[in-house]
JSON list of C-alpha atoms and ligand atoms in Angstrom, two decimals:
[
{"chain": "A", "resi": 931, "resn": "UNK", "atom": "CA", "xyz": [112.60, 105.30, 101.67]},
{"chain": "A", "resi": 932, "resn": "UNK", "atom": "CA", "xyz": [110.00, 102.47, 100.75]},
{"chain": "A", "resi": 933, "resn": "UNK", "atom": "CA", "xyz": [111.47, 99.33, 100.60]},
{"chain": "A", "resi": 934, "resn": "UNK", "atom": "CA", "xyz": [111.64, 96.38, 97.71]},
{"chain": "A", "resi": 935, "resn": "UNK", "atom": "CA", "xyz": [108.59, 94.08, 97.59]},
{"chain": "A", "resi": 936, "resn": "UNK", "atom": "CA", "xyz": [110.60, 90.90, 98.19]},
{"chain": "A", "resi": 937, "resn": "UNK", "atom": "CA", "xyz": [113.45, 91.29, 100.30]},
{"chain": "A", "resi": 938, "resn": "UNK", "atom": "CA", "xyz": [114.62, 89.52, 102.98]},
{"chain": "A", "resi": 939, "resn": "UNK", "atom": "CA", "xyz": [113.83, 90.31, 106.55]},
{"chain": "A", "resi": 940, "resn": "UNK", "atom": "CA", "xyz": [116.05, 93.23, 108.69]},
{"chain": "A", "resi": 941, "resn": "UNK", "atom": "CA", "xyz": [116.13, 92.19, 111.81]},
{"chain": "A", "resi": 942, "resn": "UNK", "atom": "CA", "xyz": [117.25, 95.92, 112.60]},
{"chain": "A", "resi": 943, "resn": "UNK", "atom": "CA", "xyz": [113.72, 96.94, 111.62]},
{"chain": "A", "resi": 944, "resn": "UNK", "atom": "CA", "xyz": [112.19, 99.77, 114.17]},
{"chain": "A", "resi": 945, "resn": "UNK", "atom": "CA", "xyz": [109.43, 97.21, 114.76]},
{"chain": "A", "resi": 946, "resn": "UNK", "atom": "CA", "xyz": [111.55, 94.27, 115.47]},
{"chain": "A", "resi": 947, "resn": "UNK", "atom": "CA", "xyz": [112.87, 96.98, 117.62]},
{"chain": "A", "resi": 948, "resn": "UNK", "atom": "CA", "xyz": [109.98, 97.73, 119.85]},
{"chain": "A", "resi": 949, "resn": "UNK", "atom": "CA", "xyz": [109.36, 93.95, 119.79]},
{"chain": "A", "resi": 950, "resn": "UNK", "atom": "CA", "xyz": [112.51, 93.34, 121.70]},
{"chain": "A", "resi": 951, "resn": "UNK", "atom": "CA", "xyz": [112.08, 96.27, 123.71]},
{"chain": "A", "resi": 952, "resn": "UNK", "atom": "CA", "xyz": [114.75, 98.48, 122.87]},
{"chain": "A", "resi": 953, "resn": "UNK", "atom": "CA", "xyz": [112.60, 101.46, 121.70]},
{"chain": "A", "resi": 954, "resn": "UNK", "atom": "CA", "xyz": [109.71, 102.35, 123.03]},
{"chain": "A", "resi": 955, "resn": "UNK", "atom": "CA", "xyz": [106.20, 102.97, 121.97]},
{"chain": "A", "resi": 956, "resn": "UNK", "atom": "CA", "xyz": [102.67, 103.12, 123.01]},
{"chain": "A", "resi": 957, "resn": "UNK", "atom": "CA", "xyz": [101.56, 100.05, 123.05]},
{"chain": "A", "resi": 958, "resn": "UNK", "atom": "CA", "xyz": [97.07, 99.60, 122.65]},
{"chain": "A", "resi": 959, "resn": "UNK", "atom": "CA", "xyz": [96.78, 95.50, 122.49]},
{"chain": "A", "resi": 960, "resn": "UNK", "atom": "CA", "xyz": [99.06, 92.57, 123.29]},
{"chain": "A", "resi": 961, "resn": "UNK", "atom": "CA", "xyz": [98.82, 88.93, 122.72]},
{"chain": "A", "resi": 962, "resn": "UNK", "atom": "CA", "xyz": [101.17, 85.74, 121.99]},
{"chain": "A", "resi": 963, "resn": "UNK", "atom": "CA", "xyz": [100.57, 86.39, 118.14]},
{"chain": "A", "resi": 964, "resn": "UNK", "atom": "CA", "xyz": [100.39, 90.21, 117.97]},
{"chain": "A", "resi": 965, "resn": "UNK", "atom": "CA", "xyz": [100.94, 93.81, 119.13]},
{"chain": "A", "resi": 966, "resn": "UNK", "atom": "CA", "xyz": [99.55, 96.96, 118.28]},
{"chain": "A", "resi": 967, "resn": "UNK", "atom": "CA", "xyz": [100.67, 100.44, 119.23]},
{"chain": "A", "resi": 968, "resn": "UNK", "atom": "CA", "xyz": [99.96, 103.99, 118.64]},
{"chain": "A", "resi": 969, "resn": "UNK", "atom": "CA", "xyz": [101.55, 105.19, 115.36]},
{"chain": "A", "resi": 970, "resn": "UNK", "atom": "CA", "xyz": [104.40, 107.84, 115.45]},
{"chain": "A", "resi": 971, "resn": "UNK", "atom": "CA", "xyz": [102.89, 110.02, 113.22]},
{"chain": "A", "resi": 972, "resn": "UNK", "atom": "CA", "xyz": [99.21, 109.77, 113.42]},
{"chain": "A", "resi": 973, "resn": "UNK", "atom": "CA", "xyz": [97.05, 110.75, 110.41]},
{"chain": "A", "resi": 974, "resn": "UNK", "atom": "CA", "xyz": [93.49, 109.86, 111.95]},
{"chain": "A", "resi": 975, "resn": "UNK", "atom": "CA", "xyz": [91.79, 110.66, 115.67]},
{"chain": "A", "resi": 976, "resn": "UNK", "atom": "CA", "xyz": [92.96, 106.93, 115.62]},
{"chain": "A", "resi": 977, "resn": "UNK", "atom": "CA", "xyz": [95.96, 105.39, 113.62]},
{"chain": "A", "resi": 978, "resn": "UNK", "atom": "CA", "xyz": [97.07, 101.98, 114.89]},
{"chain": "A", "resi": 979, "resn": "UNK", "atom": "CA", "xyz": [99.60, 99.77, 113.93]},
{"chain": "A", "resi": 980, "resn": "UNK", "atom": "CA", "xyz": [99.58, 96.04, 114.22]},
{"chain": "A", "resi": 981, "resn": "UNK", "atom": "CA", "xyz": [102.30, 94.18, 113.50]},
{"chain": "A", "resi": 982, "resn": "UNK", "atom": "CA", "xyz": [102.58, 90.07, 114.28]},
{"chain": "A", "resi": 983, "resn": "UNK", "atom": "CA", "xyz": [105.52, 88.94, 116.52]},
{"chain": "A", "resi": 984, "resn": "UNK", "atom": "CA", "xyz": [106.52, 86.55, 113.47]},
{"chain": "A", "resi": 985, "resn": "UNK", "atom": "CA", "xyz": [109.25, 87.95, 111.36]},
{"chain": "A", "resi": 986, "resn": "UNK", "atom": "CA", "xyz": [107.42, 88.86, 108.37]},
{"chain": "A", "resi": 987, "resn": "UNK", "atom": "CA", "xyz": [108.72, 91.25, 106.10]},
{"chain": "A", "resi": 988, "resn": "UNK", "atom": "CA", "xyz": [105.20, 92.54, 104.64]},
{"chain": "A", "resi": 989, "resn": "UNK", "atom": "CA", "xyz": [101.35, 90.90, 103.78]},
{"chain": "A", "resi": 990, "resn": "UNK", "atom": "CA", "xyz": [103.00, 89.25, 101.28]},
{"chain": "A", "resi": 991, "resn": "UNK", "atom": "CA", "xyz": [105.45, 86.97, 103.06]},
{"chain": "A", "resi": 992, "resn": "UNK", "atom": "CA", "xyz": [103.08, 86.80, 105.74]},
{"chain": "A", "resi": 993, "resn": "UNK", "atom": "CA", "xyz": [100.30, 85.61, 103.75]},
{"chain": "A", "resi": 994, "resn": "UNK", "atom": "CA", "xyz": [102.40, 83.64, 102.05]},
{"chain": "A", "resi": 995, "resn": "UNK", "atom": "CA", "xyz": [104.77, 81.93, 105.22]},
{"chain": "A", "resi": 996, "resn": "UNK", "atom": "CA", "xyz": [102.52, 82.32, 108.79]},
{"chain": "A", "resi": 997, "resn": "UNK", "atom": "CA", "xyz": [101.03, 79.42, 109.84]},
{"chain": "A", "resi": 998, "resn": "UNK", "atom": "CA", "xyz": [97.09, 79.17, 109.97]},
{"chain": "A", "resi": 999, "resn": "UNK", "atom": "CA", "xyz": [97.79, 79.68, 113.62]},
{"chain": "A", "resi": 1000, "resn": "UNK", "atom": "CA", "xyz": [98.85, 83.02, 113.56]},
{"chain": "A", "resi": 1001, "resn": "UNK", "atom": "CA", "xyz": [97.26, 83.76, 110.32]},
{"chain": "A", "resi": 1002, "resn": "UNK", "atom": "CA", "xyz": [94.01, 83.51, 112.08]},
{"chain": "A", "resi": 1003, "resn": "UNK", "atom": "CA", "xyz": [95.03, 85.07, 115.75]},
{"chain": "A", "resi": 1004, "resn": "UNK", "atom": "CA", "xyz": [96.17, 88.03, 113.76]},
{"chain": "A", "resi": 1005, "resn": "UNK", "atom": "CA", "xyz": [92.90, 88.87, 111.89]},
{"chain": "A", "resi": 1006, "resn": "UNK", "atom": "CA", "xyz": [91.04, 88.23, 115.45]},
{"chain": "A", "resi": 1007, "resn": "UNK", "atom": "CA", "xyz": [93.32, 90.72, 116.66]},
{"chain": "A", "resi": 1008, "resn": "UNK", "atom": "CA", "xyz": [92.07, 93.68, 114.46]},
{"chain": "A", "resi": 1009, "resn": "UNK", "atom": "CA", "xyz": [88.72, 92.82, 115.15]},
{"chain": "A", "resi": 1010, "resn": "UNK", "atom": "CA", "xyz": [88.88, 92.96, 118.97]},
{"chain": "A", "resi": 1011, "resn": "UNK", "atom": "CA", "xyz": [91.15, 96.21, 118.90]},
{"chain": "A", "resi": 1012, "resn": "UNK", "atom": "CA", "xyz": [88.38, 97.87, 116.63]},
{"chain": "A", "resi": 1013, "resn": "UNK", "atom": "CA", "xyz": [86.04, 97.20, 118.98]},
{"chain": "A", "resi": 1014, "resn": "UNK", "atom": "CA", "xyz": [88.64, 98.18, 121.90]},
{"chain": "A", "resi": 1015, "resn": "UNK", "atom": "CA", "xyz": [89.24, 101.71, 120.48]},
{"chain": "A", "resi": 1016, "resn": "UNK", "atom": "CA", "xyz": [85.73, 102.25, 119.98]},
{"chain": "A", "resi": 1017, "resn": "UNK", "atom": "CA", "xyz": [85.69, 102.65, 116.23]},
{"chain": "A", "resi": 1018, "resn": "UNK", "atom": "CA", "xyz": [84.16, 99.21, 115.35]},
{"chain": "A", "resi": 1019, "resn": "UNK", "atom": "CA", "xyz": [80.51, 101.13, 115.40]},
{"chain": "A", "resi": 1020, "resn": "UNK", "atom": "CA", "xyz": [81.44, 103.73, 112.93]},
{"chain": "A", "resi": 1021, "resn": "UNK", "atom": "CA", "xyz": [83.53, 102.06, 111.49]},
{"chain": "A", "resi": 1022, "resn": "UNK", "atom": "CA", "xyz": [87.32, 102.38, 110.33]},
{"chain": "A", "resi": 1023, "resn": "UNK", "atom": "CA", "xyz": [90.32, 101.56, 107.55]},
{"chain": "A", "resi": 1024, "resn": "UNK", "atom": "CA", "xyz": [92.71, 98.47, 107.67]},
{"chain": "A", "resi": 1025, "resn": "UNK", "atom": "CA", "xyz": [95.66, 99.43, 105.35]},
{"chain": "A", "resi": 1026, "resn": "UNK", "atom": "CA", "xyz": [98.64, 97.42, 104.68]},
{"chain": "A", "resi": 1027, "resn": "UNK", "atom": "CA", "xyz": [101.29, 98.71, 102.32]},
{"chain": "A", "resi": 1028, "resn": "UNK", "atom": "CA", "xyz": [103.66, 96.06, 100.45]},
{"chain": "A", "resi": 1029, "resn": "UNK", "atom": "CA", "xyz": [106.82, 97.00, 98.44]},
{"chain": "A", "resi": 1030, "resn": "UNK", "atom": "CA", "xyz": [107.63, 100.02, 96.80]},
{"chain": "A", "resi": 1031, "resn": "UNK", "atom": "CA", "xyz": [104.37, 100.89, 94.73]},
{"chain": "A", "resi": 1032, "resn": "UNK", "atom": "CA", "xyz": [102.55, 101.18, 98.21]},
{"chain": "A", "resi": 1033, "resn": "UNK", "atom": "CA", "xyz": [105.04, 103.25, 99.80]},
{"chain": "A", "resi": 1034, "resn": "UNK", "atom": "CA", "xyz": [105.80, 100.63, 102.56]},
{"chain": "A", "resi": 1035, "resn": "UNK", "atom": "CA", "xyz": [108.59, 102.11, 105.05]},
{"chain": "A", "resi": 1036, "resn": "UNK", "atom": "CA", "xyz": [109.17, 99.41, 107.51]},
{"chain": "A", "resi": 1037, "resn": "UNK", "atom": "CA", "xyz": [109.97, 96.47, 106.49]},
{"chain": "A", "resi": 1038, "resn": "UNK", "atom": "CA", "xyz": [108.03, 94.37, 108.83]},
{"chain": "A", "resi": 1039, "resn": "UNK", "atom": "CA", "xyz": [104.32, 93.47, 108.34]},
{"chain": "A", "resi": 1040, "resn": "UNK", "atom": "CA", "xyz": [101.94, 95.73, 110.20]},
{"chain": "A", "resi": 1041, "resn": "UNK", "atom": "CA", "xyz": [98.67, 96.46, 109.48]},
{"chain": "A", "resi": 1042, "resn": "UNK", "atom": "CA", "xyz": [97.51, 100.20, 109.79]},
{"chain": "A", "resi": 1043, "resn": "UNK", "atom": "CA", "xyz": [94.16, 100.87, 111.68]},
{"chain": "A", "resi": 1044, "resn": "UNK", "atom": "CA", "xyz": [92.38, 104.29, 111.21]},
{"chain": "A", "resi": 1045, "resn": "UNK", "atom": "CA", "xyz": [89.35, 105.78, 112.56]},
{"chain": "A", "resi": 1046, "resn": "UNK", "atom": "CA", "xyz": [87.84, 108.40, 114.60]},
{"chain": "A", "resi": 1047, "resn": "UNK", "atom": "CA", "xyz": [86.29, 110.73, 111.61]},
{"chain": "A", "resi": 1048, "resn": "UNK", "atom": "CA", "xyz": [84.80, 110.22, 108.45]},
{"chain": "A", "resi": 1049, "resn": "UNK", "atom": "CA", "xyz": [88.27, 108.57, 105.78]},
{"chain": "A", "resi": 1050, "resn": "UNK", "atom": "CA", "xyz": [87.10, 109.64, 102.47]},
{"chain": "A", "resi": 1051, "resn": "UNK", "atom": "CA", "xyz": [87.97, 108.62, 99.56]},
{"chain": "A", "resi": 1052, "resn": "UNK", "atom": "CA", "xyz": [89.98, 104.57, 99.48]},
{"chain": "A", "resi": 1053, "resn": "UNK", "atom": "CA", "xyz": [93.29, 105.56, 97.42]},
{"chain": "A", "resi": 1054, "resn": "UNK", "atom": "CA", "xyz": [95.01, 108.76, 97.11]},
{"chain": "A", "resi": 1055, "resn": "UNK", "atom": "CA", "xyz": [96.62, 109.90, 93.45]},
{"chain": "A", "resi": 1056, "resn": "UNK", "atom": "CA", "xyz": [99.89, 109.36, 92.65]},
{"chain": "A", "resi": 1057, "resn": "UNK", "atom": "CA", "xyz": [102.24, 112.04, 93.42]},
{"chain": "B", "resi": 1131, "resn": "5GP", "atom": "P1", "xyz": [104.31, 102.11, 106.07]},
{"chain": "B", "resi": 1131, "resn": "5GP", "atom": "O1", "xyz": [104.49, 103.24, 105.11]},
{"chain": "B", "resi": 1131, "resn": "5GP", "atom": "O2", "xyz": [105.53, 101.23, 106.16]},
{"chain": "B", "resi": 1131, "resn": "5GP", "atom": "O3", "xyz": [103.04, 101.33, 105.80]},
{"chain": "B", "resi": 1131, "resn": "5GP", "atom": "O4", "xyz": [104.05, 102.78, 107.47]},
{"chain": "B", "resi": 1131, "resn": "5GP", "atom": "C1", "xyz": [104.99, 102.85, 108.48]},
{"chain": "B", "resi": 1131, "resn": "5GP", "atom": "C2", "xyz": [104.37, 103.62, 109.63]},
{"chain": "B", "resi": 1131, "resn": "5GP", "atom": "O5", "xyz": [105.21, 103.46, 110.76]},
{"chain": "B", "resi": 1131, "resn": "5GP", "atom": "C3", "xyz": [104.22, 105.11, 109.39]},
{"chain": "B", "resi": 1131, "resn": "5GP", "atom": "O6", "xyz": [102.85, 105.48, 109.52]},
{"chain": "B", "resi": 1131, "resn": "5GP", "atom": "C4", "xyz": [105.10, 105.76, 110.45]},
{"chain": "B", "resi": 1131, "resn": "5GP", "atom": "O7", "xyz": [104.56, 106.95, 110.99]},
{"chain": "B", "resi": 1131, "resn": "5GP", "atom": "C5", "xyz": [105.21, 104.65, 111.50]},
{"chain": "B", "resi": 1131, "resn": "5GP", "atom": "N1", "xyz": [106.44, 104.66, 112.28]},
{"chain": "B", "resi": 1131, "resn": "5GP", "atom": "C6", "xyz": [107.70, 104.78, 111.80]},
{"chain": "B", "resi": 1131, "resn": "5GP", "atom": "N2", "xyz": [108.59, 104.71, 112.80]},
{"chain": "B", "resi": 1131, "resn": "5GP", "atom": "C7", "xyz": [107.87, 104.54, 113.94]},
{"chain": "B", "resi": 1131, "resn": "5GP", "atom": "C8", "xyz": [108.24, 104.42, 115.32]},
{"chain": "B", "resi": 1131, "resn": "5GP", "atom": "O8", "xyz": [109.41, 104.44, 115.69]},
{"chain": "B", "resi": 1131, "resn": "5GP", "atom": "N3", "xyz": [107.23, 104.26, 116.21]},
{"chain": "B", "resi": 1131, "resn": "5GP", "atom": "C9", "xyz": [105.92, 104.23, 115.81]},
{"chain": "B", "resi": 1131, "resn": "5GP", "atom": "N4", "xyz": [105.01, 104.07, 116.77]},
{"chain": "B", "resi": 1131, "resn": "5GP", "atom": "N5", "xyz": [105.55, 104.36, 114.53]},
{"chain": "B", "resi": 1131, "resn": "5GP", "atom": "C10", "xyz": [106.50, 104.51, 113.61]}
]
């Protein structure tokens, strides 16, 4: 069920979750700003999620509410994990859903990495 574009943040969230530990999941990068880990239900060779260890609910409240601190260690992030997956040559997608219009399940910010074969077009049609 997407969620709301501005509510508030759910600290019962699956990836506050696997912050704290109490599910697991495959994690690809850590840092003191950041984690990334395989997703769940991949639909590339590579699909990625990075999510900041800030309790953001989405790029929205993130972009609006991080600090420049983690603001910047979180972009640097994505770049070093493109290059650490080996997709930073060919090149891949960053895709960040936020609110209901962009289909955005889990209400805490992550970034979506793909890569590993050609992504077509940018945007699917509405369904
Ligand atoms: P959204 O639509 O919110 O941008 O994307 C949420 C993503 O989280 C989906 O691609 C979904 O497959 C992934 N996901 C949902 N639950 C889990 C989980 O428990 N573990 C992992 N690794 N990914 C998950």
């Amino acid at each position: 069920m997407p969620v709301s574009g501005l509510s508030p943040y759910d600290d019962a969230n699956i990836f506050a979750r696997i912050l704290r530990g109490e599910i697991p999941s495959r994690t690809v990068y850590e840092d003191e700003w950041a984690l990334a880990f395989h997703d769940i239900n991949p639909q590339a060779p590579v699909h990625v999620l990075v999510i900041p260890k800030g309790a953001y609910v989405s790029s929205d409240d993130f972009g609006a509410n991080a600090s420049d601190a983690e603001l910047a260690a979180f972009l640097r992030a994505i770049s070093t994990l493109g290059r650490q997956l080996g997709v930073a040559t060919d090149g891949y997608r960053m895709l960040a859903n936020h609110g209901r219009d962009a289909n955005q399940e889990v209400p805490h910010f992550h970034v979506h990495i793909f890569g590993g074969r050609p992504l077509g077009r940018m945007i699917g049609k509405a369904s």
